[in-house]
Tab-separated table of C-alpha atoms and ligand atoms in Angstrom:
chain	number	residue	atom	x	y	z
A	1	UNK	CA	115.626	142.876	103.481
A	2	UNK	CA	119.178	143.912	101.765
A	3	UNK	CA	119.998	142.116	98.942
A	4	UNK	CA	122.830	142.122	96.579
A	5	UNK	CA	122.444	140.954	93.090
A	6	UNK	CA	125.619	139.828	90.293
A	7	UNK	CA	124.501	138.988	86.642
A	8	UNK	CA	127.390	137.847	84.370
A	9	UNK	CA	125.676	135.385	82.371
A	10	UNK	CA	126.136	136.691	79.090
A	11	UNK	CA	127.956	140.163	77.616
A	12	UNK	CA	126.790	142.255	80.611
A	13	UNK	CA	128.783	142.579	84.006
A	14	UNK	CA	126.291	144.280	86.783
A	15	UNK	CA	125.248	144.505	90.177
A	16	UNK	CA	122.735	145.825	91.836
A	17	UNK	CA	121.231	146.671	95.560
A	18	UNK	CA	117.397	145.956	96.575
A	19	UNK	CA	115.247	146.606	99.224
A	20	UNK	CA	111.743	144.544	100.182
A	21	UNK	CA	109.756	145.479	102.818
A	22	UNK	CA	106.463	145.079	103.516
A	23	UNK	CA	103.839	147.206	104.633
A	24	UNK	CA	101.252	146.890	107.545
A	25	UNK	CA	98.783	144.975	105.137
A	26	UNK	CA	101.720	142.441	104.351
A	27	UNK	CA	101.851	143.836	100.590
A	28	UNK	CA	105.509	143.919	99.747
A	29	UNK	CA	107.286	147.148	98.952
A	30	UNK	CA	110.843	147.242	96.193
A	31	UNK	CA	113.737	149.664	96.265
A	32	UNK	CA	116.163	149.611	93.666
A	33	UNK	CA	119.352	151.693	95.736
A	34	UNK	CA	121.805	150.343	93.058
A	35	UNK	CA	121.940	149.047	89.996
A	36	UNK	CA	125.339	149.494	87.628
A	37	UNK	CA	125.485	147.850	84.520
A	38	UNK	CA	128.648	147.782	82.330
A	39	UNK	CA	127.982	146.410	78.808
A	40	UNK	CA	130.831	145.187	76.867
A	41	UNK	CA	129.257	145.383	73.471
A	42	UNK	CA	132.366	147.125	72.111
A	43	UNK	CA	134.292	144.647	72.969
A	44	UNK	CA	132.360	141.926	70.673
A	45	UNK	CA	131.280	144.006	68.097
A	46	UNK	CA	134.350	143.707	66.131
A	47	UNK	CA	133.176	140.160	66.140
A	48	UNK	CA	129.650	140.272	65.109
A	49	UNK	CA	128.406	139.007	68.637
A	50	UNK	CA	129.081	137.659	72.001
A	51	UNK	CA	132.651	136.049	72.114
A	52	UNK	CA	131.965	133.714	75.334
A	53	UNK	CA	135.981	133.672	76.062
A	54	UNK	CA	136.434	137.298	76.065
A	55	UNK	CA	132.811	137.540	77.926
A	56	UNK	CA	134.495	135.551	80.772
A	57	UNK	CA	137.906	137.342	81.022
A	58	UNK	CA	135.960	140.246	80.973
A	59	UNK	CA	133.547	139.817	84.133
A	60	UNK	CA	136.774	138.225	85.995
A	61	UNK	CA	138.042	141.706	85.137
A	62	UNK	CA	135.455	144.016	86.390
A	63	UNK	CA	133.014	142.239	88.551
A	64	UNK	CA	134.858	143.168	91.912
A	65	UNK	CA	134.894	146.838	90.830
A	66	UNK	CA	131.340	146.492	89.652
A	67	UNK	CA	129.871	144.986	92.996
A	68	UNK	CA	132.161	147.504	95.146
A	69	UNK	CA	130.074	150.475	93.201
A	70	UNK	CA	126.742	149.209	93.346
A	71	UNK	CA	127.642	148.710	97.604
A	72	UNK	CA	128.898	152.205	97.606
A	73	UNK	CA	126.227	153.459	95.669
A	74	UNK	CA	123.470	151.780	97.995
A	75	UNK	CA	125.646	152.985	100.888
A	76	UNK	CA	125.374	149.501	102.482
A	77	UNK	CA	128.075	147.481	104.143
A	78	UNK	CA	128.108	143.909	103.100
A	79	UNK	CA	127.824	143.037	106.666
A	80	UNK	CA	124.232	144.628	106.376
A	81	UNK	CA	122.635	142.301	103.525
A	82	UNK	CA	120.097	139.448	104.122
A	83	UNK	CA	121.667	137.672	101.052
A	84	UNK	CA	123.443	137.389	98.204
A	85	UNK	CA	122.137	136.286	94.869
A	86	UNK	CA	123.912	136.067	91.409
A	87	UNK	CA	122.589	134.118	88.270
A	88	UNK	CA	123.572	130.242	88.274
A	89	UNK	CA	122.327	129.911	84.975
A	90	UNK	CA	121.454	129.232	81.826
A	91	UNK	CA	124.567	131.372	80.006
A	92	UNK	CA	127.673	131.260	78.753
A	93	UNK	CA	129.427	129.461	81.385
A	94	UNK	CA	132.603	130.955	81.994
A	95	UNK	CA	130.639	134.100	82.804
A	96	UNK	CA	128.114	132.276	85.185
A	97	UNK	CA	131.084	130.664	87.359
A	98	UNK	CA	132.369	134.319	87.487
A	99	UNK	CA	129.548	135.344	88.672
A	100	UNK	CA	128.449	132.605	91.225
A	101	UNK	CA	131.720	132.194	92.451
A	102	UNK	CA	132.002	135.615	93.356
A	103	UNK	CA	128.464	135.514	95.150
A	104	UNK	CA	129.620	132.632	96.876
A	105	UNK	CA	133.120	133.909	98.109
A	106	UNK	CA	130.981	137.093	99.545
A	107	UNK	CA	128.361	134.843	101.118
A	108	UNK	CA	131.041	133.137	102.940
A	109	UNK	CA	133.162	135.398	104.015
A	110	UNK	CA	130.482	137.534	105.647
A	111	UNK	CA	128.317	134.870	107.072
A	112	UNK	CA	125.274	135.822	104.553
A	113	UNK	CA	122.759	133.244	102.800
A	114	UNK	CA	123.108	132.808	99.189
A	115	UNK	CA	120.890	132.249	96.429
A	116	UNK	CA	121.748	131.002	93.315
A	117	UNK	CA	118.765	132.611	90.647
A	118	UNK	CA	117.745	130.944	87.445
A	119	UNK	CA	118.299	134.429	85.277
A	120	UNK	CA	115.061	133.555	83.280
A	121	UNK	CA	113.290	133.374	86.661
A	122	UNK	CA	114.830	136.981	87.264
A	123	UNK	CA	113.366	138.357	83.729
A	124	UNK	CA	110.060	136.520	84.865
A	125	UNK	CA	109.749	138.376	88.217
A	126	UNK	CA	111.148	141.777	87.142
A	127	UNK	CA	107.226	143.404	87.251
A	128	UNK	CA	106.485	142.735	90.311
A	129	UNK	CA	109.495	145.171	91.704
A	130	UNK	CA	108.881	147.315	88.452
A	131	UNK	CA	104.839	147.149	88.962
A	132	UNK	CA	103.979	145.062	91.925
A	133	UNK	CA	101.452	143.104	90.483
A	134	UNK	CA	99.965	140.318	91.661
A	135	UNK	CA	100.418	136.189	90.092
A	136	UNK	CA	99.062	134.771	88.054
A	137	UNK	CA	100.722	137.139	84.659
A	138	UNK	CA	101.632	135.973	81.220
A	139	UNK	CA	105.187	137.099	80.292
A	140	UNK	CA	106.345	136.981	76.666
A	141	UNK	CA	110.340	137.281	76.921
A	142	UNK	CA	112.155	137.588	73.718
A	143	UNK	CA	115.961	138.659	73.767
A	144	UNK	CA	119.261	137.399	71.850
A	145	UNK	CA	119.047	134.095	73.613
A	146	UNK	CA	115.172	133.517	74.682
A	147	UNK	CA	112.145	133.086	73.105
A	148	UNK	CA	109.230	132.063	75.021
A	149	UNK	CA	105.887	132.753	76.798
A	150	UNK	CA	105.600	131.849	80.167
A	151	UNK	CA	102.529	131.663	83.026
A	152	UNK	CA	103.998	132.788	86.026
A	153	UNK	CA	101.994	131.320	88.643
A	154	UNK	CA	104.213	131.974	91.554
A	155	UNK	CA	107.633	132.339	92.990
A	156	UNK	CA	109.355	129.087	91.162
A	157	UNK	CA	106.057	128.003	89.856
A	158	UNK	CA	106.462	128.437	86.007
A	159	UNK	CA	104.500	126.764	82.952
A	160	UNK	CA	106.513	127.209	79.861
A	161	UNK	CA	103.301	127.550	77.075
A	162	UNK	CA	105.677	128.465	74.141
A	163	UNK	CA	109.292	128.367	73.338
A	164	UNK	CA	111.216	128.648	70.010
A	165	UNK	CA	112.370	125.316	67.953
A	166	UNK	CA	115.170	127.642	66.563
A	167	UNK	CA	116.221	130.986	66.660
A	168	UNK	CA	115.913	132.933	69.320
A	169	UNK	CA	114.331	136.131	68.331
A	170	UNK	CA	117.193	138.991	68.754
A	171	UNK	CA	119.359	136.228	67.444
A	172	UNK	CA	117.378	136.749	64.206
A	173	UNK	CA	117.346	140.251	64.232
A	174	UNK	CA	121.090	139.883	64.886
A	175	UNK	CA	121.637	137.721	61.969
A	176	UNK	CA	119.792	140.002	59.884
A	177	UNK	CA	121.366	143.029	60.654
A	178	UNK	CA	125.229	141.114	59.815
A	179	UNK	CA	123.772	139.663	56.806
A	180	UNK	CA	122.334	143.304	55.366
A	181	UNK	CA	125.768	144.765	56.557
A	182	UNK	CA	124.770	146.638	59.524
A	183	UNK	CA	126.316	147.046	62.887
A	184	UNK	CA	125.906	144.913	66.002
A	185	UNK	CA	123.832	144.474	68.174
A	186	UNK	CA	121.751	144.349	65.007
A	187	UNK	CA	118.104	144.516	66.703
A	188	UNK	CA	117.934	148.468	66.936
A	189	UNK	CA	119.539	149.151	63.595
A	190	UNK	CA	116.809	146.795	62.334
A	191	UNK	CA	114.390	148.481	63.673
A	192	UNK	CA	115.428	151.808	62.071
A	193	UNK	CA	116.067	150.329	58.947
A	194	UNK	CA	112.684	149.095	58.921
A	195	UNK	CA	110.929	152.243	60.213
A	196	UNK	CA	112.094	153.761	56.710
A	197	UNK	CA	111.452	150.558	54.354
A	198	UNK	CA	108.656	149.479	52.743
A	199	UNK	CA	106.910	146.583	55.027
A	200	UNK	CA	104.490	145.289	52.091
A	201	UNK	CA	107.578	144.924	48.883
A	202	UNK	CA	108.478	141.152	50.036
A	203	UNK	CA	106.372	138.243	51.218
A	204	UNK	CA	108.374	136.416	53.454
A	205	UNK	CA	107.001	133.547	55.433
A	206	UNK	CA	105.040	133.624	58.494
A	207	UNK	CA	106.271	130.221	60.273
A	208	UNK	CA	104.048	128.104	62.744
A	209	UNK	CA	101.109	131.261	61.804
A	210	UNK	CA	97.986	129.146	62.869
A	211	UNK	CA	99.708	126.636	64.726
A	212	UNK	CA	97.919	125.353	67.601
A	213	UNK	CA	100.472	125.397	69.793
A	214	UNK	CA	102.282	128.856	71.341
A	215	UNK	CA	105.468	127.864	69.616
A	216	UNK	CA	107.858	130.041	67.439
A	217	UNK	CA	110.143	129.498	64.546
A	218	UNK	CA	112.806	132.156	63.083
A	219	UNK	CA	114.960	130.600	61.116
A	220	UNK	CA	112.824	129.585	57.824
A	221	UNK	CA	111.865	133.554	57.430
A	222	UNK	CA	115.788	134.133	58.854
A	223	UNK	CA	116.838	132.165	55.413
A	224	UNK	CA	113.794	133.589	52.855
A	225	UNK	CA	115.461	137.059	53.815
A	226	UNK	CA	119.129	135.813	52.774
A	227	UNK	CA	117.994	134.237	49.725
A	228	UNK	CA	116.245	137.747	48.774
A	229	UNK	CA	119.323	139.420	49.769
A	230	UNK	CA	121.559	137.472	47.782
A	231	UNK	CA	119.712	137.575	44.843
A	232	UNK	CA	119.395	141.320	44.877
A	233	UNK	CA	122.791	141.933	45.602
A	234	UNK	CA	124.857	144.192	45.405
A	235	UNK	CA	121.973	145.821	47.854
A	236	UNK	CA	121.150	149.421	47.486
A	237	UNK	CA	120.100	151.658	50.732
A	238	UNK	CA	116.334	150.879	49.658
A	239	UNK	CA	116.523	147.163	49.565
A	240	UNK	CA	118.092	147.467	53.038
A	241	UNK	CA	115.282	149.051	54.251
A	242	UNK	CA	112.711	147.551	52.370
A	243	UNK	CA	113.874	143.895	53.861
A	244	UNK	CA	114.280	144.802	56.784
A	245	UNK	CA	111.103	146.570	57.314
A	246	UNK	CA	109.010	143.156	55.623
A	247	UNK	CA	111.007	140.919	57.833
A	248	UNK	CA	109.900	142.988	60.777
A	249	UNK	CA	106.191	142.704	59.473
A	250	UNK	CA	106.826	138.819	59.381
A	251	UNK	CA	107.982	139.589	63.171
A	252	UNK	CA	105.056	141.079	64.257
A	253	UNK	CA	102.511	139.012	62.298
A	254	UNK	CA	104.081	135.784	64.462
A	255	UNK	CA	104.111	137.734	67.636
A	256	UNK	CA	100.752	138.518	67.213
A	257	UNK	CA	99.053	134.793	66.504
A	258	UNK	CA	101.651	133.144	69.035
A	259	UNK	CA	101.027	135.211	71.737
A	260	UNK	CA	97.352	135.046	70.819
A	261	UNK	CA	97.467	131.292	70.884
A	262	UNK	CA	99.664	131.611	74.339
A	263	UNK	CA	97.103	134.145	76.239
A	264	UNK	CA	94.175	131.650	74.912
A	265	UNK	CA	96.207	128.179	76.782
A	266	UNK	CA	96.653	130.386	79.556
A	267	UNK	CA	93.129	131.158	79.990
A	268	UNK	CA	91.694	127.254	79.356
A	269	UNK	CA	94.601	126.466	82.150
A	270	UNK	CA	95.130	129.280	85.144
A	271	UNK	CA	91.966	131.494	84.226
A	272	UNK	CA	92.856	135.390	83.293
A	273	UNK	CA	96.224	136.718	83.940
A	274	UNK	CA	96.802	139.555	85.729
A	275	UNK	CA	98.793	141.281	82.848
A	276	UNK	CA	100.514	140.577	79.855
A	277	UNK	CA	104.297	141.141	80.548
A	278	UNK	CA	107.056	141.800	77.832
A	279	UNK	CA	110.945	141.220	78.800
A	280	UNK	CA	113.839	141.229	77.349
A	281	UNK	CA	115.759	143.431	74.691
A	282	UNK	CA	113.270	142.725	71.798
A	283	UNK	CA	110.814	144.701	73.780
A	284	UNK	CA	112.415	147.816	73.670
A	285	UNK	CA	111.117	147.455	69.682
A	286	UNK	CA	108.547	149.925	69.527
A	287	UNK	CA	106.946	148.029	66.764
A	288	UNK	CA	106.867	145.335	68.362
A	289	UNK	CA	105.168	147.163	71.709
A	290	UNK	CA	102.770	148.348	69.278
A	291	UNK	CA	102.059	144.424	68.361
A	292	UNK	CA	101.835	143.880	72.056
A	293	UNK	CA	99.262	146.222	72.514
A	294	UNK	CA	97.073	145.006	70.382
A	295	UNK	CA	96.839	141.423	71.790
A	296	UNK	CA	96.850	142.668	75.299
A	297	UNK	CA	94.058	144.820	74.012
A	298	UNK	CA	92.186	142.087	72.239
A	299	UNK	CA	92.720	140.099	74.978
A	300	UNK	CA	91.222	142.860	77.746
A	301	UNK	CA	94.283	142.323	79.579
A	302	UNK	CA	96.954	145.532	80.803
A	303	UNK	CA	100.073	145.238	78.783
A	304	UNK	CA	103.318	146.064	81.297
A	305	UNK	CA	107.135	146.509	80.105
A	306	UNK	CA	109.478	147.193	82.630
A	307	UNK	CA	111.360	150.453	81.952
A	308	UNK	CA	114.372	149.125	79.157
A	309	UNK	CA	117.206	149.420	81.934
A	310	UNK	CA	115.142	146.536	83.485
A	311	UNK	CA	114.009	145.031	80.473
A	312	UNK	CA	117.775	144.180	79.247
A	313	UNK	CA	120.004	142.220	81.399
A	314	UNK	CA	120.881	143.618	84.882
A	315	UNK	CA	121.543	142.973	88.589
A	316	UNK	CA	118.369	144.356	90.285
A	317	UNK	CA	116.626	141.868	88.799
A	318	UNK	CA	118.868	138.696	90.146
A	319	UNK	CA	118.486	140.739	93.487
A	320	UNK	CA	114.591	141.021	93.179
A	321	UNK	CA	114.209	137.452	92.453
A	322	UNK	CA	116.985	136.370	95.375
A	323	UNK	CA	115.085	138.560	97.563
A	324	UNK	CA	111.618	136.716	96.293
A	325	UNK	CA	112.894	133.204	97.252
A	326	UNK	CA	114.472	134.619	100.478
A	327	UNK	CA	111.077	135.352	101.755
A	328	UNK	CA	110.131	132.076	101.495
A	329	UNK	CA	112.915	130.409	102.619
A	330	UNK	CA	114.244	129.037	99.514
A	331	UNK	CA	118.302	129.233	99.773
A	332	UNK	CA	121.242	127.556	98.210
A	333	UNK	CA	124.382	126.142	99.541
A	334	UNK	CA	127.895	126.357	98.300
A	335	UNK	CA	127.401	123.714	96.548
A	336	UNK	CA	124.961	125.360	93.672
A	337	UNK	CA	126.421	124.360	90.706
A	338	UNK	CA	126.433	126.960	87.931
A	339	UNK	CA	124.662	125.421	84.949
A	340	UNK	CA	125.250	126.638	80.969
A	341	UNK	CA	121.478	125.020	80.595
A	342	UNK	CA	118.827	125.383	83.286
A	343	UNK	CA	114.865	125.301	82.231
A	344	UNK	CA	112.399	127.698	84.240
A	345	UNK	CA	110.094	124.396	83.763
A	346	UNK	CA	111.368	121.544	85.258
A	347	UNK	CA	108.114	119.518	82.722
A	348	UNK	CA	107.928	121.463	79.904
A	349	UNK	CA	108.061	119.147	76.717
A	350	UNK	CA	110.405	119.780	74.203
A	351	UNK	CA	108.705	121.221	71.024
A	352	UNK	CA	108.596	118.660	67.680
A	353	UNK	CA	111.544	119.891	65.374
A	354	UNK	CA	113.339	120.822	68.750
A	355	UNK	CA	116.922	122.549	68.530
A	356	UNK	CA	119.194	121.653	71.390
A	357	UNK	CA	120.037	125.557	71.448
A	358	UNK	CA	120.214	127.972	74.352
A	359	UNK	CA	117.002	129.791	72.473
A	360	UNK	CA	114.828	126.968	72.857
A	361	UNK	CA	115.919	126.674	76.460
B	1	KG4	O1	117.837	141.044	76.845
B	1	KG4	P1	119.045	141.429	76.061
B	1	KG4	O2	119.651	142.769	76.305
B	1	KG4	O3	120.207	140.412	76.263
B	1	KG4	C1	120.085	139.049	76.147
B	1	KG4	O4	120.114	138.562	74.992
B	1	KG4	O5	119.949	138.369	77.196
B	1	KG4	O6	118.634	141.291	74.528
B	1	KG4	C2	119.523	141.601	73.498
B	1	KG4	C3	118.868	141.234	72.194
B	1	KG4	C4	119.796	141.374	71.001
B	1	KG4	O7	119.644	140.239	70.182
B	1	KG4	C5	119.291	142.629	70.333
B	1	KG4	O8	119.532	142.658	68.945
B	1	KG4	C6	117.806	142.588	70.646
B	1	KG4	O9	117.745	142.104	71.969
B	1	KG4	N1	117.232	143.927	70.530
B	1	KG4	C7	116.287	144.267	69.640
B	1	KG4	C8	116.080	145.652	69.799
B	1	KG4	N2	116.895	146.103	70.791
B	1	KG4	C9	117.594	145.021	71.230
B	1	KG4	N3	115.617	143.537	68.737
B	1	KG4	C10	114.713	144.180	67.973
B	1	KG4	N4	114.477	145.512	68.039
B	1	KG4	C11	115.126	146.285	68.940
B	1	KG4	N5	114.892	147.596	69.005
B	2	ZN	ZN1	118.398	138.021	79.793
């Protein structure tokens, strides 16, 4: 099975070329032969973060070069794939119609099924080409516009245990990175900052810590770092660090009782997970892995992050998860409609104090 994969909603234009097989036992078997990923960071970081009009313009701009690379690059003809698969959603929508329009247009012209793939549904399935493991898994998937952990039970069969009410959590590294003066995307240069600050010199809250439920909240510790910040300013190179490095802490100390909470509802629910799975561009933090580990570890349960190229945003993993639902049949007509908002759980409650944002999505 070929299959061709487009990602454009958000500020990354890519494509990408898979391969599933199976073997004589009837395990499957992954192939990445392509997988080209243009960021346009520069392009917003004069801005502070993504500008959704210039996102669009800019996949209309270099999608069709973008998908003619990653065919060359696989050496496949488009007349050889089993499908086509871009991401319908949820994203900034100009950048999703790109992206599904363009699927469609190829699907069309050369007679091949399509299949329109929930991107969160692509982050979800990403270790089973990276790792081929086995459902049921727990994935915790935390970039600039998701927070939550999820039981992945099977292909489409997803039980949202946790979500954020506000921020999403790269959003609040973002925020604190433009607030402290530093460059976007703000998560990394947080992360440096902090690896040189002193974690212990401010006592920001912990939100939700003992909570229950597997929820998150950024935004009260997002605001307890301004008001520090404002009343220390101007800011010297040590108070940058030094908040930055205790707002991290605050970071890991939630990661570490949500996810705790989340692994223990998983249990009580679907029994023991397979693996703990991290997504996403928070968890190319190596704090944060270091966080991970330890619950996976408390938990007895083998921590697995996709390689970063796979973690972040790309197009083998919209081709992975259109090649996952073409094995079981599950296409889309040209009628998919491309959707700014689209929930990987069809019944999953909104949280109390809930946000109408993409994060909590
Ligand atoms: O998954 P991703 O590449 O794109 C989407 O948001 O979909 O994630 C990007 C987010 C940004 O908010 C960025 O600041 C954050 O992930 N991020 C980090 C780190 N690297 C990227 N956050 C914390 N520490 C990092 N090292
Ligand atoms: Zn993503």
């Amino acid at each position: 099975m070929l299959v061709l994969g487009i990602e454009t909603t958000c500020d990354e234009t890519a494509a990408a070329v898979i391969e599933r097989g199976t073997d004589g036992a009837g395990h499957f078997q992954a192939r990445i032969l392509s997988n080209i990923v243009h960021s346009q960071t520069e392009a917003h970081a004069p801005y502070g973060g993504v500008v959704p009009e210039i996102a669009a313009r800019a996949h209309v701009d270099l999608l069709d070069g973008i998908v003619a690379r990653a065919m060359r690059e696989a050496n496949v003809e488009f007349r050889q794939l089993s499908g086509v698969a871009a991401a319908a959603g949820p994203g900034l929508i100009g950048g999703v119609i790109v992206g599904l329009t363009t699927a469609k247009a190829i699907a069309l012209v050369h007679d091949t099924p399509l299949i329109a793939v929930n991107h969160l549904e692509a982050h979800a399935l990403t270790p089973r080409l990276t790792n081929g493991i086995a459902f049921p898994y727990c994935l915790f998937l935390a970039s600039g516009g998701h927070t939550q952990i999820v039981a992945v039970r099977g292909v489409g069969e997803y039980v949202r245990l946790g979500t954020t009410v506000d921020d999403a959590m790269g959003e609040a590294f973002d925020k604190i990175a433009k607030m402290l003066g530093l460059p976007y995307p703000g998560g990394p240069q947080v992360e440096r900052a902090a690896a040189a600050g002193n974690a212990t010199r401010f006592a920001f809250p912990r939100p939700m810590l003992g909570r229950p439920d597997a929820n998150f909240s950024l935004s009260g510790l997002k605001t307890a770092v301004r008001n520090e910040a404002s009343r220390l300013t101007p800011l010297r190179e040590q108070d940058i660090t030094d908040l930055c490095a205790s707002f991290q802490a605050a970071v890991l100390d939630s990661i570490a009782d949500r996810l705790g909470v989340g692994l223990k509802i998983f249990q009580e629910r679907f029994g023991m997970p397979t693996a703990l799975v991290a997504a996403g561009g928070v968890a190319s933090n190596q704090a944060i892995r270091r966080a991970l580990q330890d619950v996976a570890g408390k938990a007895r349960i083998e921590l697995i992050v996709p390689p970063p190229a796979l973690c972040t945003d790309n197009g083998a993993m919209i081709a992975w998860a259109g090649a996952e639902r073409l094995a079981l049949g599950l296409l889309d007509d040209m009628d998919a409609a491309p959707r700014a908002r689209w929930s990987l759980d069809a019944d999953a409650i909104a949280p109390a104090g809930f946000a109408k944002t993409r994060a909590a999505y």
